[in-house]
Coordinates of C-alpha atoms and ligand atoms in Angstrom, one line a residue:
M87 CA 9.7 -24.9 -22.2
P88 CA 9.6 -21.1 -22.3
M89 CA 8.6 -19.4 -19.1
N90 CA 5.2 -17.9 -19.1
K91 CA 4.7 -14.3 -17.9
D92 CA 3.9 -15.4 -14.3
E93 CA 7.0 -17.4 -14.0
Q94 CA 9.1 -14.5 -15.2
M95 CA 7.9 -12.4 -12.3
T96 CA 10.7 -11.3 -10.1
L97 CA 10.9 -12.7 -6.6
S98 CA 9.8 -9.4 -5.1
Q99 CA 6.7 -9.2 -7.2
R100 CA 5.6 -12.6 -6.1
V101 CA 6.3 -11.8 -2.4
Y102 CA 4.4 -8.5 -2.7
P103 CA 1.1 -9.1 -4.4
E104 CA -0.2 -5.9 -6.0
L105 CA -2.2 -3.9 -3.5
S106 CA -5.3 -2.1 -4.5
L107 CA -5.6 1.6 -3.6
N108 CA -8.6 2.9 -1.8
V109 CA -8.8 6.7 -1.4
I110 CA -10.8 8.1 1.5
T111 CA -11.6 11.7 0.9
R112 CA -11.4 14.4 3.6
Q113 CA -15.2 14.3 4.1
E114 CA -15.1 10.5 4.7
H115 CA -12.7 10.4 7.6
N116 CA -12.2 11.9 11.0
I117 CA -8.6 13.1 10.9
S118 CA -8.3 16.8 11.3
R119 CA -5.1 18.9 11.1
K120 CA -5.6 20.0 14.6
Q121 CA -4.7 16.5 15.8
I122 CA -1.4 16.5 13.9
S123 CA 1.7 18.0 15.5
E124 CA 2.5 21.4 14.1
N125 CA 6.1 20.3 13.4
A126 CA 4.8 17.3 11.3
L127 CA 2.6 19.7 9.4
K128 CA 5.5 22.1 8.8
V129 CA 7.5 19.3 7.3
L130 CA 4.6 18.0 5.2
Y131 CA 3.8 21.5 3.8
R132 CA 7.4 22.4 3.1
L133 CA 8.0 19.1 1.2
H134 CA 4.7 19.6 -0.7
G135 CA 5.6 23.2 -1.5
A136 CA 8.9 22.2 -3.0
G137 CA 7.1 19.9 -5.4
Y138 CA 7.5 16.6 -3.6
D139 CA 4.7 14.1 -2.6
A140 CA 4.4 14.2 1.2
F141 CA 2.3 11.9 3.4
L142 CA 1.8 11.2 7.0
V143 CA 2.1 7.5 7.4
G144 CA 2.2 4.6 9.9
G145 CA 1.3 5.0 13.6
G146 CA 0.3 8.6 13.2
V147 CA -2.5 7.8 10.7
R148 CA -3.5 4.6 12.4
D149 CA -3.8 6.0 15.9
L150 CA -5.7 9.2 14.7
L151 CA -8.2 7.0 12.9
L152 CA -8.7 5.1 16.2
N153 CA -9.1 8.4 18.0
E154 CA -5.9 7.8 20.0
I155 CA -3.0 10.2 20.4
P156 CA -0.1 9.1 18.3
K157 CA 3.3 8.5 19.9
D158 CA 5.1 10.2 17.0
F159 CA 4.5 11.3 13.5
D160 CA 6.3 9.7 10.6
V161 CA 6.4 11.2 7.1
A162 CA 6.9 9.4 3.8
T163 CA 7.9 11.4 0.7
S164 CA 9.1 11.2 -2.9
A165 CA 12.1 13.4 -1.9
T166 CA 15.4 11.6 -1.3
P167 CA 17.1 12.0 2.1
E168 CA 19.6 14.5 0.5
E169 CA 16.8 16.5 -1.0
V170 CA 15.0 16.5 2.4
R171 CA 18.2 17.8 4.0
K172 CA 18.4 20.7 1.6
L173 CA 14.9 21.8 2.7
F174 CA 15.5 21.7 6.4
R175 CA 18.4 23.3 8.3
N176 CA 17.5 21.2 11.4
C177 CA 17.9 17.9 9.6
R178 CA 20.1 14.9 10.2
L179 CA 20.5 11.8 8.0
I180 CA 20.6 8.6 9.9
G181 CA 20.6 4.8 9.5
R182 CA 22.5 2.3 7.5
R183 CA 19.8 -0.3 7.0
F184 CA 17.2 2.3 6.2
R185 CA 18.5 5.8 5.3
L186 CA 16.2 8.3 6.9
A187 CA 16.1 12.0 7.6
H188 CA 15.3 13.2 11.0
V189 CA 14.0 16.8 11.2
M190 CA 14.6 18.1 14.7
F191 CA 12.3 20.5 16.5
G192 CA 13.7 20.7 20.1
R193 CA 12.6 17.4 21.6
E194 CA 10.3 16.4 18.8
I195 CA 11.8 14.5 15.9
I196 CA 9.9 14.1 12.7
E197 CA 11.1 11.0 10.8
V198 CA 11.1 11.5 7.1
A199 CA 11.5 8.4 4.9
T200 CA 11.8 8.3 1.2
F201 CA 9.4 5.9 -0.6
R202 CA 11.1 2.6 -0.7
G203 CA 11.1 0.3 -3.7
H204 CA 11.5 -3.4 -4.4
H205 CA 14.8 -5.2 -4.8
Q206 CA 15.0 -6.3 -8.4
E207 CA 18.5 -7.8 -8.1
Q208 CA 20.1 -9.3 -5.1
N209 CA 23.3 -8.2 -3.5
T210 CA 23.6 -4.9 -5.4
P211 CA 25.3 -2.2 -3.3
T212 CA 22.0 -0.6 -2.4
A213 CA 19.9 -3.7 -1.5
S214 CA 20.9 -7.0 -0.1
H215 CA 19.3 -10.2 1.1
A216 CA 21.2 -12.8 3.2
E217 CA 20.6 -16.5 2.6
S218 CA 18.1 -16.7 5.5
G219 CA 15.9 -14.2 3.6
I220 CA 16.7 -11.4 6.0
I221 CA 17.0 -7.9 4.4
L222 CA 20.4 -6.5 5.3
R223 CA 20.4 -3.2 3.5
D224 CA 17.4 -1.5 2.0
N225 CA 18.0 1.7 0.2
V226 CA 16.2 1.3 -3.1
Y227 CA 13.8 4.2 -3.6
G228 CA 10.5 3.7 -5.3
S229 CA 6.9 4.8 -5.7
I230 CA 4.4 5.2 -3.0
D231 CA 2.6 2.0 -4.1
E232 CA 5.8 0.0 -3.7
D233 CA 6.4 1.7 -0.4
A234 CA 3.0 0.6 0.8
E235 CA 3.8 -3.0 -0.1
R236 CA 7.0 -2.9 2.0
R237 CA 5.2 -1.8 5.2
D238 CA 4.6 -4.4 7.8
F239 CA 0.9 -4.5 8.7
T240 CA -2.2 -3.4 6.7
I241 CA -3.1 -0.9 9.4
N242 CA 0.4 0.7 9.1
A243 CA 0.1 1.2 5.4
M244 CA -2.3 4.1 5.3
Y245 CA -1.1 7.5 4.1
Y246 CA -2.5 10.9 4.8
N247 CA -2.0 13.1 1.8
I248 CA -1.1 16.7 2.7
S249 CA -2.1 18.0 -0.8
N250 CA -5.8 17.2 -0.3
Y251 CA -6.2 15.7 3.1
S252 CA -7.3 12.3 1.8
I253 CA -6.2 9.0 3.1
H254 CA -4.6 6.4 0.7
D255 CA -5.4 3.0 2.0
Y256 CA -3.3 0.4 0.1
A257 CA -3.9 -2.8 1.9
N258 CA -7.5 -2.6 3.3
G259 CA -6.1 -1.2 6.5
I260 CA -9.4 0.6 7.2
E261 CA -11.3 -2.7 7.1
D262 CA -8.8 -4.4 9.4
L263 CA -8.9 -1.3 11.7
E264 CA -12.7 -1.8 12.0
D265 CA -12.3 -5.6 12.5
R266 CA -9.5 -4.9 15.0
L267 CA -7.0 -7.2 13.3
I268 CA -3.2 -7.2 13.0
R269 CA -2.6 -8.6 9.5
L270 CA 0.8 -8.7 7.7
I271 CA 0.9 -7.5 4.1
G272 CA 1.9 -10.3 1.7
D273 CA 3.0 -13.8 2.6
P274 CA 3.5 -13.9 6.4
E275 CA 6.4 -16.4 6.5
T276 CA 8.3 -14.4 3.8
R277 CA 7.7 -11.2 5.6
Y278 CA 8.9 -12.6 9.0
R279 CA 12.0 -14.1 7.3
E280 CA 12.8 -10.7 5.8
D281 CA 12.6 -9.1 9.2
P282 CA 11.9 -11.3 12.2
V283 CA 11.4 -8.2 14.4
R284 CA 8.0 -8.0 12.7
M285 CA 7.0 -10.9 15.0
L286 CA 7.6 -8.7 18.0
R287 CA 5.8 -5.8 16.4
A288 CA 2.7 -8.0 15.8
I289 CA 2.6 -8.7 19.5
R290 CA 3.3 -5.1 20.4
F291 CA 0.5 -3.7 18.3
A292 CA -1.9 -6.5 19.3
V293 CA -1.5 -5.6 22.9
K294 CA -1.2 -1.8 22.5
L295 CA -4.3 -1.5 20.3
D296 CA -6.2 -4.4 21.9
F297 CA -6.4 -6.1 18.5
D298 CA -6.3 -9.8 17.5
I299 CA -3.5 -11.2 15.4
E300 CA -5.1 -12.5 12.2
E301 CA -4.8 -16.3 11.9
D302 CA -2.4 -16.5 9.0
T303 CA -0.3 -13.7 10.5
A304 CA -0.2 -15.6 13.9
E305 CA 0.5 -19.1 12.5
P306 CA 4.2 -18.9 11.7
I307 CA 5.3 -17.0 14.7
E308 CA 6.0 -19.8 17.2
R309 CA 7.8 -21.7 14.4
L310 CA 9.9 -18.8 13.3
A311 CA 10.7 -17.3 16.7
P312 CA 14.2 -18.7 16.7
L313 CA 15.0 -16.3 13.7
L314 CA 15.3 -13.5 16.3
R315 CA 18.7 -14.9 17.0
D316 CA 19.9 -13.2 13.8
I317 CA 18.8 -9.7 14.9
P318 CA 21.5 -7.4 16.3
A319 CA 21.4 -7.1 20.0
A320 CA 21.1 -3.3 19.9
R321 CA 17.9 -3.5 17.9
L322 CA 16.4 -6.1 20.2
Y323 CA 17.2 -3.9 23.2
E324 CA 15.4 -1.0 21.6
E325 CA 12.5 -3.2 20.7
S326 CA 12.3 -4.8 24.2
L327 CA 12.0 -1.3 25.7
K328 CA 9.1 -0.5 23.3
M329 CA 7.4 -3.7 24.4
L330 CA 8.1 -3.7 28.1
Q331 CA 8.4 0.0 29.1
T332 CA 5.4 1.6 27.5
G333 CA 2.6 0.6 29.8
H334 CA 1.6 -2.8 28.6
A335 CA 4.4 -4.9 29.9
L336 CA 2.5 -7.6 31.7
E337 CA 0.1 -8.4 28.8
T338 CA 2.9 -8.2 26.3
Y339 CA 5.1 -10.6 28.3
H340 CA 2.2 -13.1 28.5
L341 CA 1.5 -12.9 24.8
M342 CA 5.2 -13.1 23.8
R343 CA 5.5 -16.1 26.0
Q344 CA 2.6 -17.8 24.4
Y345 CA 4.3 -17.5 21.0
G346 CA 7.7 -18.5 22.4
L347 CA 9.2 -15.1 21.7
F348 CA 10.0 -14.1 25.3
Q349 CA 12.1 -17.2 25.6
Q350 CA 14.0 -16.2 22.5
L351 CA 14.6 -12.7 23.8
F352 CA 15.6 -13.8 27.3
P353 CA 16.9 -17.4 26.9
V354 CA 18.3 -17.5 30.5
I355 CA 14.8 -17.4 31.9
A356 CA 13.3 -20.2 29.8
D357 CA 14.5 -22.9 32.3
H358 CA 12.4 -21.2 35.0
F359 CA 9.2 -21.4 33.1
T360 CA 6.5 -23.8 34.5
P361 CA 3.2 -24.8 33.1
D362 CA 1.2 -23.0 35.8
Y363 CA 3.4 -19.9 36.0
S364 CA 4.3 -20.8 39.6
S365 CA 8.1 -20.4 39.9
K366 CA 9.6 -17.6 41.8
A367 CA 11.1 -16.2 38.6
E368 CA 7.7 -16.2 37.0
K369 CA 6.1 -14.5 40.0
M370 CA 8.9 -11.9 39.8
L371 CA 8.1 -11.2 36.2
D372 CA 4.4 -10.7 36.9
M373 CA 5.2 -8.4 39.7
A374 CA 7.9 -6.4 38.0
F375 CA 5.8 -5.9 34.9
D376 CA 2.7 -5.1 36.8
S377 CA 4.5 -2.4 38.8
T378 CA 6.1 -1.0 35.7
D379 CA 2.7 -0.7 34.1
L380 CA 1.3 0.9 37.2
R381 CA 4.1 3.5 37.4
I382 CA 3.6 4.5 33.8
E383 CA -0.2 4.8 34.4
E384 CA 0.6 7.1 37.3
G385 CA 2.9 9.2 35.1
K386 CA 6.0 8.1 37.0
R387 CA 9.4 7.4 35.5
V388 CA 10.5 3.8 34.9
N389 CA 14.0 2.6 34.9
P390 CA 14.8 -0.2 32.5
A391 CA 17.6 -1.4 34.9
F392 CA 15.0 -2.2 37.6
M393 CA 13.0 -4.3 35.2
F394 CA 16.0 -6.2 33.9
A395 CA 17.3 -6.7 37.4
A396 CA 13.9 -8.4 38.2
I397 CA 13.8 -10.5 35.0
F398 CA 17.3 -12.0 35.7
W399 CA 17.4 -12.1 39.5
Y400 CA 16.3 -15.7 40.0
P401 CA 18.2 -17.1 37.0
M402 CA 21.2 -15.3 38.5
L403 CA 20.6 -16.9 41.9
S404 CA 20.4 -20.4 40.4
L405 CA 23.7 -19.8 38.7
A406 CA 25.2 -18.5 42.0
E407 CA 24.1 -21.7 43.7
T408 CA 25.9 -23.8 41.1
L409 CA 29.0 -21.6 41.5
M410 CA 28.9 -21.9 45.2
E411 CA 28.9 -25.7 45.0
E412 CA 31.4 -26.0 42.2
K413 CA 33.9 -23.3 43.3
N414 CA 33.3 -23.3 47.0
L415 CA 32.7 -19.6 47.0
S416 CA 31.0 -17.6 49.7
Y417 CA 27.4 -16.6 49.1
Y418 CA 28.4 -13.0 48.4
D419 CA 31.2 -13.9 46.0
S420 CA 29.1 -16.4 44.1
V421 CA 26.3 -13.9 43.6
M422 CA 28.7 -11.3 42.4
E423 CA 30.3 -13.7 40.0
A424 CA 27.0 -15.1 38.8
G425 CA 25.8 -11.5 38.2
N426 CA 28.8 -10.9 36.0
I427 CA 28.5 -14.1 34.0
L428 CA 24.7 -13.7 33.5
I429 CA 24.9 -10.1 32.4
D430 CA 27.7 -11.0 29.9
R431 CA 25.4 -13.7 28.5
V432 CA 22.3 -11.5 28.4
V433 CA 23.9 -8.6 26.5
K434 CA 24.9 -10.9 23.7
T435 CA 21.2 -11.1 22.8
I436 CA 19.9 -7.8 24.2
A437 CA 22.4 -4.9 24.3
I438 CA 21.6 -3.4 27.6
P439 CA 23.8 -0.3 27.8
R440 CA 26.5 -0.2 30.4
R441 CA 24.9 2.5 32.5
H442 CA 22.0 0.1 33.1
T443 CA 24.0 -3.0 33.7
A444 CA 25.9 -1.1 36.3
T445 CA 22.6 -0.3 38.0
I446 CA 21.4 -3.9 37.8
R447 CA 24.5 -5.0 39.6
E448 CA 24.0 -2.3 42.2
I449 CA 20.4 -3.4 42.8
W450 CA 21.6 -7.0 43.2
Q451 CA 24.5 -6.1 45.5
L452 CA 22.1 -4.1 47.7
Q453 CA 20.1 -7.3 48.3
L454 CA 23.2 -8.7 49.9
R455 CA 23.7 -5.7 52.0
F456 CA 20.2 -5.2 53.3
P457 CA 20.4 -8.0 55.9
R458 CA 23.6 -6.3 57.4
R459 CA 22.3 -3.4 59.4
N460 CA 24.4 -3.3 62.5
G461 CA 26.3 -0.2 63.7
K462 CA 26.1 2.5 61.1
R463 CA 25.4 0.2 58.2
A464 CA 21.7 0.7 57.9
F465 CA 22.1 4.5 58.0
R466 CA 24.8 4.4 55.4
L467 CA 22.7 2.3 53.1
L468 CA 20.0 4.9 53.2
D469 CA 22.4 7.4 51.5
I470 CA 23.2 5.1 48.6
N471 CA 22.1 6.4 45.3
K472 CA 20.2 3.3 44.3
F473 CA 18.8 2.6 47.7
R474 CA 15.2 3.2 46.7
A475 CA 15.4 0.8 43.7
G476 CA 17.1 -1.8 45.9
Y477 CA 14.5 -1.4 48.6
D478 CA 11.6 -1.7 46.1
F479 CA 13.3 -4.8 44.8
L480 CA 13.6 -6.3 48.2
E481 CA 9.9 -5.6 48.8
M482 CA 9.0 -7.7 45.7
R483 CA 11.2 -10.5 46.8
G484 CA 9.6 -10.4 50.2
L485 CA 6.1 -10.9 48.7
I486 CA 7.4 -13.7 46.6
E487 CA 9.6 -15.5 49.1
G488 CA 7.9 -14.7 52.4
G489 CA 9.9 -15.8 55.5
D490 CA 13.1 -14.1 56.4
V491 CA 13.1 -11.9 53.3
E492 CA 9.6 -10.6 54.0
E493 CA 10.6 -9.8 57.5
L494 CA 13.7 -8.0 56.3
A495 CA 11.6 -6.0 53.8
N496 CA 9.2 -5.1 56.6
W497 CA 12.0 -4.0 58.9
W498 CA 13.3 -1.7 56.1
T499 CA 9.8 -0.3 55.5
T500 CA 9.6 0.7 59.2
F501 CA 13.1 2.0 59.2
I502 CA 12.6 4.3 56.2
S503 CA 9.5 5.9 57.7
A504 CA 10.9 6.1 61.3
G505 CA 12.5 9.2 62.9
R506 CA 16.2 9.4 63.9
N507 CA 15.6 8.0 67.5
M508 CA 13.4 5.2 66.4
R509 CA 15.9 4.2 63.7
Q510 CA 18.7 4.1 66.3
A511 CA 16.5 2.0 68.6
M512 CA 15.7 -0.4 65.7
V513 CA 19.4 -0.8 65.0
N514 CA 20.2 -1.3 68.7
D515 CA 17.5 -3.9 68.9
L516 CA 19.3 -5.8 66.2
G517 CA 22.5 -5.8 68.2
N518 CA 20.7 -7.4 71.1
S519 CA 19.1 -10.1 69.1
A520 CA 22.1 -10.9 66.8
P521 CA 25.0 -12.4 68.7
Q522 CA 28.4 -11.3 67.3
G523 CA 29.4 -14.8 66.2
K524 CA 26.5 -15.1 63.9
K525 CA 27.5 -12.1 61.9
R526 CA 30.7 -13.8 60.7
R527 CA 29.0 -17.0 59.9
Y528 CA 26.5 -15.2 57.7
R529 CA 28.9 -14.7 54.8
K530 CA 29.7 -18.4 54.4
K531 CA 26.5 -20.0 55.3
K532 CA 24.5 -21.6 52.5
T533 CA 20.8 -22.0 52.4
A534 CA 18.9 -24.6 50.5
S535 CA 17.1 -21.9 48.5
G536 CA 20.2 -19.8 47.9
K537 CA 18.6 -16.8 49.5
P538 CA 20.6 -14.6 51.8
Q539 CA 20.3 -15.3 55.6
T540 CA 19.1 -12.4 57.7
Q541 CA 21.1 -11.6 60.8
E542 CA 18.5 -11.9 63.5
Ligands
ATP771 P1 4.4 3.5 17.1 O1 5.2 4.6 16.6 O2 3.1 3.8 17.7 O3 5.1 2.4 17.8 P2 4.3 2.9 14.2 O4 3.4 2.1 13.4 O5 4.4 4.4 13.9 O6 3.9 2.7 15.7 P3 7.2 2.9 13.8 O7 8.2 1.9 14.4 O8 7.2 4.3 14.2 O9 5.7 2.2 14.1 O10 7.3 2.7 12.2 C1 6.5 3.6 11.4 C2 6.0 2.8 10.2 O11 7.1 2.3 9.5 C3 5.1 1.6 10.6 O12 3.8 2.0 10.7 C4 5.3 0.8 9.3 O13 4.5 1.2 8.3 C5 6.7 1.0 9.0 N1 7.6 0.0 9.6 C6 8.3 0.1 10.8 N2 9.0 -1.0 11.0 C7 8.8 -1.8 10.0 C8 9.3 -3.1 9.7 N3 10.1 -3.8 10.6 N4 8.9 -3.7 8.6 C9 8.0 -3.1 7.7 N5 7.6 -1.9 8.0 C10 7.9 -1.2 9.1
MG772 MG1 5.7 5.8 14.8

């Protein structure tokens, strides 16, 4: 039987149903050029002046329509990356999966992407699909219509046209913006299979914008969460920072967990999850994310190492307990070894850079050193580079664990704020209440909970 016209459609045409363009003129929307970064405008005008189409797209348009300040401005154009480079001296071409031009203005980078087209054939040198449906390379250029169909969510497929200041809305993004909905363009399952990171992005935007995830867009997530296994660890690291270090960590974690995504990203913690969120590990997550969010709200710097140290502390301690039993190691050695094993495991999924894993280890090691305050030890600890992070960490543990750990944290709180004489008196006091013999025993002594013994 001959194929009818529908059956002859290529795969990509079926996946990406044709979108209908809705143009919103300058008079009908609230975006003014004053809200757009000067550098982004420069890029748009120069591309336009050279005869190319040039649009602001993505988060820039979405956030301005919501009266929010965009994090950055992305540009989409008909010029190829090479053509973009010819127009800007301050331009770098980057990316393998997506070839992009970065136009650099000091600290501000304007990302310029060429309109992307559909893959008509598979496994050509410019576009390739793996068996799982994931897109490996994606350098087929196309029209703006095709570009819109390749974008993830309807609210991310709105283009601000520099030639007449109108907005091209390809996927009813305006309507979803009004209804406050995160909705994938096209068939959700196919779009997640092409790029499973879109599941994380759905959560991220839902939390950041305080939108709901539309039903059909939400439905496949829990089922497809395991696909994140195929994503390179470097990309997951970048994405995890966007999710957990931008001021909405607590809410993002809870929503990710609801969809089974947090467990995928951090498998070592899944064993510590309880139905009522009551384990120490879970309390630590709540506390660490909450304090991260607070710091960002207060305009303070956040250190990813601190957050990762918190996420993995209790899983690491469980492992240390096992090692202590199995290998008859001291508490100190078992924690050190468990730390190494755990970090090696974690970086296979999330490529935490070495400088951060070094800090995670330092924060953990400090936890073992805090109880040991005799002689000059407490004074020396104060001078350690990561002391503050270690102390903040101890404080969280104190709130979670109570008992000895809380007492220890309180001791340090007083010590930090005390003057020289008072500090010396505090240390002398320890000497009186901690008999010599006990100090030696500390290293080998195990406790049921695996937490370090204080010396008093
Ligand atoms: P923000 O910058 O505020 O995090 P954004 O929407 O600008 O949000 P970017 O990661 O900067 O997000 O990406 C810019 C645009 O590129 C998106 O709005 C979307 O249109 C498109 N895009 C980004 N990542 C994907 C993806 N994985 N799949 C499809 N389209 C994507
Ligand atoms: Mg952006």
